[in-house]
Amino acid sequence: MILRDETIFLIEKYKLKANKKLGQNFLISDEVLEKIIDVSDVSENDIVIEIGPGLGSLTAKLLERAKKVIAIELDDNMINVLNERFSLYKNIDIIKADVLKINLQELIEKEEGNFNVKVVANLPYYITTPIIMKLLEEELPIDTITVMVQKEVGERFCANLGNKSYGAITVSIKYYAEAEYLFDVHKDCFIPVPEVDSCVIKLKTRAHKINVKDKKIFFNTIKSAFLQRRKNISNSLSNLMSSKSDVIYMLGDLEIDLNKRAENLSIEDFAKIADYIANKNKD
Ligand code: SAM
């Protein structure tokens, strides 16, 4: 059965109504589904964490490839469908939980044997950034995160230096992972049709992160610089030091052009600035 018919069949069979508040837009394009599976590169050595499996279209494909799928879904109606649909499968855990509250480290530690962990999901868009930051900040043993997100959000996550989409979130993600923008997905590929287009991105977590003296100061520096992204950095960074002249002195010392804006600073520049401030705080 093609995905569109299957989705409509399940919605009718279980008398469901997509819950907008939970970001329920179901993928109905077989072509996009195949492409996601393809780029996620899941194999029988992988345990896949799927966030928001919904009616289980992506789940069914992942189950064919993975050692195991851990499917985390918040909505009782979806849990009901998933439990029936996959009742005969041995390699799935269907967990009713809010992904932002669940202890993922514990879930992974429970698993036995050798395996890699991959996250694959068509994310609920209203909490995309908190989900991604949770997966990265908790420094879980995850290899890759292949996710469908809103197109503009994906552009921000994967932006290149100097691009208008390059922002605090781009640099923060870059600290933890290499981000790649893979392909666009038109809004007609979902029911109900959302207001925005989507895209699929892939984050490959870094085994070796850039060295910073103080992570808190590093992320604070990024945040401050982008809070006033139109200003040059001699102004936008001035709240981090006691005076603007201190900032100008620091930028001179670090050989960073003070007329640059935040969007022209690389992650290495941010690390240099943050380390300078961390050293200064120690004096
Ligand atoms: N994977 C399905 C697909 O591709 O058709 C559904 C994706 S839909 C965009 C997002 C899913 O995330 C919904 O099933 C929704 O109920 C679920 N969801 C929303 N908030 C959640 C949360 N906090 N924790 C876990 N799942 C959540």
PDB file of N, CA, C and O in Angstrom, residues 119-171:
ATOM      1  N   VAL A 119      19.932   8.606  15.848  1.00  0.00           N
ATOM      2  CA  VAL A 119      18.592   9.183  16.006  1.00  0.00           C
ATOM      3  C   VAL A 119      18.054   9.456  14.613  1.00  0.00           C
ATOM      4  O   VAL A 119      18.760  10.008  13.763  1.00  0.00           O
ATOM      5  N   VAL A 120      16.834   9.010  14.367  1.00  0.00           N
ATOM      6  CA  VAL A 120      16.184   9.295  13.088  1.00  0.00           C
ATOM      7  C   VAL A 120      14.767   9.739  13.419  1.00  0.00           C
ATOM      8  O   VAL A 120      14.074   9.081  14.201  1.00  0.00           O
ATOM      9  N   ALA A 121      14.336  10.862  12.868  1.00  0.00           N
ATOM     10  CA  ALA A 121      12.999  11.343  13.237  1.00  0.00           C
ATOM     11  C   ALA A 121      12.479  12.407  12.294  1.00  0.00           C
ATOM     12  O   ALA A 121      13.242  13.137  11.672  1.00  0.00           O
ATOM     13  N   ASN A 122      11.173  12.433  12.235  1.00  0.00           N
ATOM     14  CA  ASN A 122      10.468  13.569  11.656  1.00  0.00           C
ATOM     15  C   ASN A 122       9.979  14.330  12.884  1.00  0.00           C
ATOM     16  O   ASN A 122       9.009  13.949  13.513  1.00  0.00           O
ATOM     17  N   LEU A 123      10.713  15.370  13.259  1.00  0.00           N
ATOM     18  CA  LEU A 123      10.527  15.984  14.579  1.00  0.00           C
ATOM     19  C   LEU A 123       9.237  16.788  14.701  1.00  0.00           C
ATOM     20  O   LEU A 123       8.760  17.354  13.714  1.00  0.00           O
ATOM     21  N   PRO A 124       8.701  16.879  15.943  1.00  0.00           N
ATOM     22  CA  PRO A 124       7.621  17.844  16.183  1.00  0.00           C
ATOM     23  C   PRO A 124       8.244  19.250  16.176  1.00  0.00           C
ATOM     24  O   PRO A 124       9.126  19.534  16.978  1.00  0.00           O
ATOM     25  N   TYR A 125       7.805  20.099  15.240  1.00  0.00           N
ATOM     26  CA  TYR A 125       8.522  21.357  14.986  1.00  0.00           C
ATOM     27  C   TYR A 125       8.472  22.355  16.134  1.00  0.00           C
ATOM     28  O   TYR A 125       9.340  23.206  16.247  1.00  0.00           O
ATOM     29  N   TYR A 126       7.451  22.252  16.996  1.00  0.00           N
ATOM     30  CA  TYR A 126       7.332  23.269  18.052  1.00  0.00           C
ATOM     31  C   TYR A 126       8.440  23.132  19.109  1.00  0.00           C
ATOM     32  O   TYR A 126       8.642  24.038  19.915  1.00  0.00           O
ATOM     33  N   ILE A 127       9.166  22.006  19.093  1.00  0.00           N
ATOM     34  CA  ILE A 127      10.255  21.836  20.063  1.00  0.00           C
ATOM     35  C   ILE A 127      11.557  21.342  19.386  1.00  0.00           C
ATOM     36  O   ILE A 127      12.364  20.671  20.020  1.00  0.00           O
ATOM     37  N   THR A 128      11.731  21.703  18.133  1.00  0.00           N
ATOM     38  CA  THR A 128      12.919  21.224  17.402  1.00  0.00           C
ATOM     39  C   THR A 128      14.225  21.581  18.122  1.00  0.00           C
ATOM     40  O   THR A 128      15.054  20.710  18.387  1.00  0.00           O
ATOM     41  N   THR A 129      14.409  22.872  18.419  1.00  0.00           N
ATOM     42  CA  THR A 129      15.695  23.288  18.994  1.00  0.00           C
ATOM     43  C   THR A 129      15.933  22.669  20.379  1.00  0.00           C
ATOM     44  O   THR A 129      17.018  22.124  20.618  1.00  0.00           O
ATOM     45  N   PRO A 130      14.947  22.692  21.287  1.00  0.00           N
ATOM     46  CA  PRO A 130      15.189  22.017  22.579  1.00  0.00           C
ATOM     47  C   PRO A 130      15.539  20.538  22.426  1.00  0.00           C
ATOM     48  O   PRO A 130      16.394  20.032  23.149  1.00  0.00           O
ATOM     49  N   ILE A 131      14.915  19.850  21.466  1.00  0.00           N
ATOM     50  CA  ILE A 131      15.237  18.424  21.287  1.00  0.00           C
ATOM     51  C   ILE A 131      16.690  18.272  20.828  1.00  0.00           C
ATOM     52  O   ILE A 131      17.463  17.501  21.387  1.00  0.00           O
ATOM     53  N   ILE A 132      17.052  19.022  19.791  1.00  0.00           N
ATOM     54  CA  ILE A 132      18.414  18.904  19.252  1.00  0.00           C
ATOM     55  C   ILE A 132      19.444  19.270  20.322  1.00  0.00           C
ATOM     56  O   ILE A 132      20.453  18.573  20.503  1.00  0.00           O
ATOM     57  N   MET A 133      19.187  20.345  21.077  1.00  0.00           N
ATOM     58  CA  MET A 133      20.158  20.753  22.085  1.00  0.00           C
ATOM     59  C   MET A 133      20.241  19.735  23.225  1.00  0.00           C
ATOM     60  O   MET A 133      21.305  19.508  23.777  1.00  0.00           O
ATOM     61  N   LYS A 134      19.097  19.112  23.546  1.00  0.00           N
ATOM     62  CA  LYS A 134      19.147  18.053  24.576  1.00  0.00           C
ATOM     63  C   LYS A 134      20.033  16.899  24.083  1.00  0.00           C
ATOM     64  O   LYS A 134      20.898  16.419  24.804  1.00  0.00           O
ATOM     65  N   LEU A 135      19.820  16.466  22.847  1.00  0.00           N
ATOM     66  CA  LEU A 135      20.594  15.338  22.304  1.00  0.00           C
ATOM     67  C   LEU A 135      22.087  15.651  22.295  1.00  0.00           C
ATOM     68  O   LEU A 135      22.913  14.786  22.552  1.00  0.00           O
ATOM     69  N   LEU A 136      22.419  16.922  22.029  1.00  0.00           N
ATOM     70  CA  LEU A 136      23.834  17.282  21.936  1.00  0.00           C
ATOM     71  C   LEU A 136      24.439  17.609  23.299  1.00  0.00           C
ATOM     72  O   LEU A 136      25.510  17.114  23.642  1.00  0.00           O
ATOM     73  N   GLU A 137      23.733  18.411  24.079  1.00  0.00           N
ATOM     74  CA  GLU A 137      24.318  18.879  25.354  1.00  0.00           C
ATOM     75  C   GLU A 137      24.508  17.759  26.361  1.00  0.00           C
ATOM     76  O   GLU A 137      25.418  17.805  27.182  1.00  0.00           O
ATOM     77  N   GLU A 138      23.648  16.759  26.302  1.00  0.00           N
ATOM     78  CA  GLU A 138      23.792  15.652  27.259  1.00  0.00           C
ATOM     79  C   GLU A 138      24.955  14.729  26.884  1.00  0.00           C
ATOM     80  O   GLU A 138      25.254  13.782  27.594  1.00  0.00           O
ATOM     81  N   GLU A 139      25.579  15.063  25.749  1.00  0.00           N
ATOM     82  CA  GLU A 139      26.757  14.312  25.275  1.00  0.00           C
ATOM     83  C   GLU A 139      26.526  12.803  25.357  1.00  0.00           C
ATOM     84  O   GLU A 139      27.324  12.055  25.916  1.00  0.00           O
ATOM     85  N   LEU A 140      25.404  12.397  24.789  1.00  0.00           N
ATOM     86  CA  LEU A 140      25.027  10.985  24.754  1.00  0.00           C
ATOM     87  C   LEU A 140      25.878  10.272  23.707  1.00  0.00           C
ATOM     88  O   LEU A 140      26.366  10.914  22.770  1.00  0.00           O
ATOM     89  N   PRO A 141      26.030   8.966  23.829  1.00  0.00           N
ATOM     90  CA  PRO A 141      26.834   8.253  22.822  1.00  0.00           C
ATOM     91  C   PRO A 141      26.054   8.044  21.516  1.00  0.00           C
ATOM     92  O   PRO A 141      25.765   6.915  21.123  1.00  0.00           O
ATOM     93  N   ILE A 142      25.734   9.151  20.861  1.00  0.00           N
ATOM     94  CA  ILE A 142      24.966   9.090  19.609  1.00  0.00           C
ATOM     95  C   ILE A 142      25.907   9.403  18.449  1.00  0.00           C
ATOM     96  O   ILE A 142      26.654  10.374  18.507  1.00  0.00           O
ATOM     97  N   ASP A 143      25.851   8.589  17.402  1.00  0.00           N
ATOM     98  CA  ASP A 143      26.716   8.807  16.231  1.00  0.00           C
ATOM     99  C   ASP A 143      26.182   9.902  15.316  1.00  0.00           C
ATOM    100  O   ASP A 143      26.877  10.838  14.971  1.00  0.00           O
ATOM    101  N   THR A 144      24.939   9.683  14.889  1.00  0.00           N
ATOM    102  CA  THR A 144      24.354  10.634  13.945  1.00  0.00           C
ATOM    103  C   THR A 144      22.897  10.924  14.312  1.00  0.00           C
ATOM    104  O   THR A 144      22.214  10.094  14.918  1.00  0.00           O
ATOM    105  N   ILE A 145      22.468  12.105  13.890  1.00  0.00           N
ATOM    106  CA  ILE A 145      21.075  12.528  14.104  1.00  0.00           C
ATOM    107  C   ILE A 145      20.554  12.947  12.732  1.00  0.00           C
ATOM    108  O   ILE A 145      21.017  13.954  12.173  1.00  0.00           O
ATOM    109  N   THR A 146      19.654  12.150  12.163  1.00  0.00           N
ATOM    110  CA  THR A 146      19.102  12.490  10.848  1.00  0.00           C
ATOM    111  C   THR A 146      17.647  12.872  11.064  1.00  0.00           C
ATOM    112  O   THR A 146      16.840  12.036  11.485  1.00  0.00           O
ATOM    113  N   VAL A 147      17.334  14.130  10.834  1.00  0.00           N
ATOM    114  CA  VAL A 147      15.986  14.593  11.178  1.00  0.00           C
ATOM    115  C   VAL A 147      15.367  15.511  10.137  1.00  0.00           C
ATOM    116  O   VAL A 147      16.063  16.258   9.454  1.00  0.00           O
ATOM    117  N   MET A 148      14.041  15.411  10.081  1.00  0.00           N
ATOM    118  CA  MET A 148      13.261  16.356   9.279  1.00  0.00           C
ATOM    119  C   MET A 148      12.930  17.521  10.199  1.00  0.00           C
ATOM    120  O   MET A 148      12.465  17.318  11.335  1.00  0.00           O
ATOM    121  N   VAL A 149      13.191  18.724   9.721  1.00  0.00           N
ATOM    122  CA  VAL A 149      12.885  19.933  10.495  1.00  0.00           C
ATOM    123  C   VAL A 149      12.292  20.973   9.544  1.00  0.00           C
ATOM    124  O   VAL A 149      12.325  20.797   8.324  1.00  0.00           O
ATOM    125  N   GLN A 150      11.797  22.048  10.113  1.00  0.00           N
ATOM    126  CA  GLN A 150      11.300  23.148   9.284  1.00  0.00           C
ATOM    127  C   GLN A 150      12.477  23.687   8.454  1.00  0.00           C
ATOM    128  O   GLN A 150      13.599  23.800   8.968  1.00  0.00           O
ATOM    129  N   LYS A 151      12.194  24.020   7.181  1.00  0.00           N
ATOM    130  CA  LYS A 151      13.275  24.413   6.261  1.00  0.00           C
ATOM    131  C   LYS A 151      14.158  25.544   6.815  1.00  0.00           C
ATOM    132  O   LYS A 151      15.379  25.459   6.808  1.00  0.00           O
ATOM    133  N   GLU A 152      13.507  26.587   7.330  1.00  0.00           N
ATOM    134  CA  GLU A 152      14.285  27.733   7.834  1.00  0.00           C
ATOM    135  C   GLU A 152      15.161  27.354   9.026  1.00  0.00           C
ATOM    136  O   GLU A 152      16.256  27.885   9.202  1.00  0.00           O
ATOM    137  N   VAL A 153      14.640  26.462   9.833  1.00  0.00           N
ATOM    138  CA  VAL A 153      15.395  26.017  11.005  1.00  0.00           C
ATOM    139  C   VAL A 153      16.608  25.204  10.547  1.00  0.00           C
ATOM    140  O   VAL A 153      17.726  25.388  11.029  1.00  0.00           O
ATOM    141  N   GLY A 154      16.381  24.329   9.570  1.00  0.00           N
ATOM    142  CA  GLY A 154      17.472  23.534   9.019  1.00  0.00           C
ATOM    143  C   GLY A 154      18.550  24.435   8.415  1.00  0.00           C
ATOM    144  O   GLY A 154      19.745  24.178   8.561  1.00  0.00           O
ATOM    145  N   GLU A 155      18.118  25.501   7.755  1.00  0.00           N
ATOM    146  CA  GLU A 155      19.079  26.436   7.155  1.00  0.00           C
ATOM    147  C   GLU A 155      19.924  27.096   8.240  1.00  0.00           C
ATOM    148  O   GLU A 155      21.119  27.306   8.071  1.00  0.00           O
ATOM    149  N   ARG A 156      19.282  27.405   9.376  1.00  0.00           N
ATOM    150  CA  ARG A 156      20.034  28.025  10.481  1.00  0.00           C
ATOM    151  C   ARG A 156      21.012  27.031  11.104  1.00  0.00           C
ATOM    152  O   ARG A 156      22.144  27.372  11.403  1.00  0.00           O
ATOM    153  N   PHE A 157      20.547  25.816  11.283  1.00  0.00           N
ATOM    154  CA  PHE A 157      21.409  24.796  11.910  1.00  0.00           C
ATOM    155  C   PHE A 157      22.675  24.543  11.075  1.00  0.00           C
ATOM    156  O   PHE A 157      23.729  24.272  11.614  1.00  0.00           O
ATOM    157  N   CYS A 158      22.515  24.614   9.744  1.00  0.00           N
ATOM    158  CA  CYS A 158      23.617  24.183   8.862  1.00  0.00           C
ATOM    159  C   CYS A 158      24.294  25.352   8.133  1.00  0.00           C
ATOM    160  O   CYS A 158      25.078  25.110   7.209  1.00  0.00           O
ATOM    161  N   ALA A 159      24.002  26.596   8.531  1.00  0.00           N
ATOM    162  CA  ALA A 159      24.486  27.756   7.763  1.00  0.00           C
ATOM    163  C   ALA A 159      26.004  27.859   7.725  1.00  0.00           C
ATOM    164  O   ALA A 159      26.700  27.441   8.646  1.00  0.00           O
ATOM    165  N   ASN A 160      26.482  28.443   6.620  1.00  0.00           N
ATOM    166  CA  ASN A 160      27.912  28.695   6.497  1.00  0.00           C
ATOM    167  C   ASN A 160      28.253  30.070   7.053  1.00  0.00           C
ATOM    168  O   ASN A 160      27.409  30.973   7.082  1.00  0.00           O
ATOM    169  N   LEU A 161      29.496  30.213   7.455  1.00  0.00           N
ATOM    170  CA  LEU A 161      30.029  31.478   7.958  1.00  0.00           C
ATOM    171  C   LEU A 161      29.680  32.615   6.991  1.00  0.00           C
ATOM    172  O   LEU A 161      29.841  32.465   5.787  1.00  0.00           O
ATOM    173  N   GLY A 162      29.163  33.721   7.538  1.00  0.00           N
ATOM    174  CA  GLY A 162      28.870  34.886   6.707  1.00  0.00           C
ATOM    175  C   GLY A 162      27.479  34.877   6.115  1.00  0.00           C
ATOM    176  O   GLY A 162      26.991  35.897   5.629  1.00  0.00           O
ATOM    177  N   ASN A 163      26.788  33.738   6.183  1.00  0.00           N
ATOM    178  CA  ASN A 163      25.432  33.641   5.644  1.00  0.00           C
ATOM    179  C   ASN A 163      24.448  34.300   6.604  1.00  0.00           C
ATOM    180  O   ASN A 163      24.677  34.300   7.812  1.00  0.00           O
ATOM    181  N   LYS A 164      23.342  34.840   6.082  1.00  0.00           N
ATOM    182  CA  LYS A 164      22.407  35.528   6.984  1.00  0.00           C
ATOM    183  C   LYS A 164      21.738  34.572   7.980  1.00  0.00           C
ATOM    184  O   LYS A 164      21.245  34.995   9.020  1.00  0.00           O
ATOM    185  N   SER A 165      21.720  33.293   7.668  1.00  0.00           N
ATOM    186  CA  SER A 165      21.142  32.316   8.606  1.00  0.00           C
ATOM    187  C   SER A 165      22.129  31.883   9.699  1.00  0.00           C
ATOM    188  O   SER A 165      21.760  31.182  10.642  1.00  0.00           O
ATOM    189  N   TYR A 166      23.395  32.268   9.537  1.00  0.00           N
ATOM    190  CA  TYR A 166      24.436  31.876  10.514  1.00  0.00           C
ATOM    191  C   TYR A 166      24.177  32.615  11.822  1.00  0.00           C
ATOM    192  O   TYR A 166      24.146  33.844  11.851  1.00  0.00           O
ATOM    193  N   GLY A 167      23.944  31.868  12.903  1.00  0.00           N
ATOM    194  CA  GLY A 167      23.610  32.520  14.176  1.00  0.00           C
ATOM    195  C   GLY A 167      24.125  31.741  15.359  1.00  0.00           C
ATOM    196  O   GLY A 167      24.909  30.785  15.217  1.00  0.00           O
ATOM    197  N   ALA A 168      23.646  32.129  16.549  1.00  0.00           N
ATOM    198  CA  ALA A 168      24.121  31.495  17.788  1.00  0.00           C
ATOM    199  C   ALA A 168      23.867  29.986  17.752  1.00  0.00           C
ATOM    200  O   ALA A 168      24.717  29.199  18.168  1.00  0.00           O
ATOM    201  N   ILE A 169      22.714  29.589  17.193  1.00  0.00           N
ATOM    202  CA  ILE A 169      22.391  28.148  17.175  1.00  0.00           C
ATOM    203  C   ILE A 169      23.343  27.397  16.225  1.00  0.00           C
ATOM    204  O   ILE A 169      23.736  26.269  16.505  1.00  0.00           O
ATOM    205  N   THR A 170      23.726  28.059  15.117  1.00  0.00           N
ATOM    206  CA  THR A 170      24.657  27.419  14.170  1.00  0.00           C
ATOM    207  C   THR A 170      25.973  27.092  14.875  1.00  0.00           C
ATOM    208  O   THR A 170      26.495  25.977  14.764  1.00  0.00           O
ATOM    209  N   VAL A 171      26.502  28.085  15.590  1.00  0.00           N
ATOM    210  CA  VAL A 171      27.807  27.905  16.228  1.00  0.00           C
ATOM    211  C   VAL A 171      27.694  26.911  17.387  1.00  0.00           C
ATOM    212  O   VAL A 171      28.578  26.075  17.589  1.00  0.00           O
TER     213      VAL A 171
END
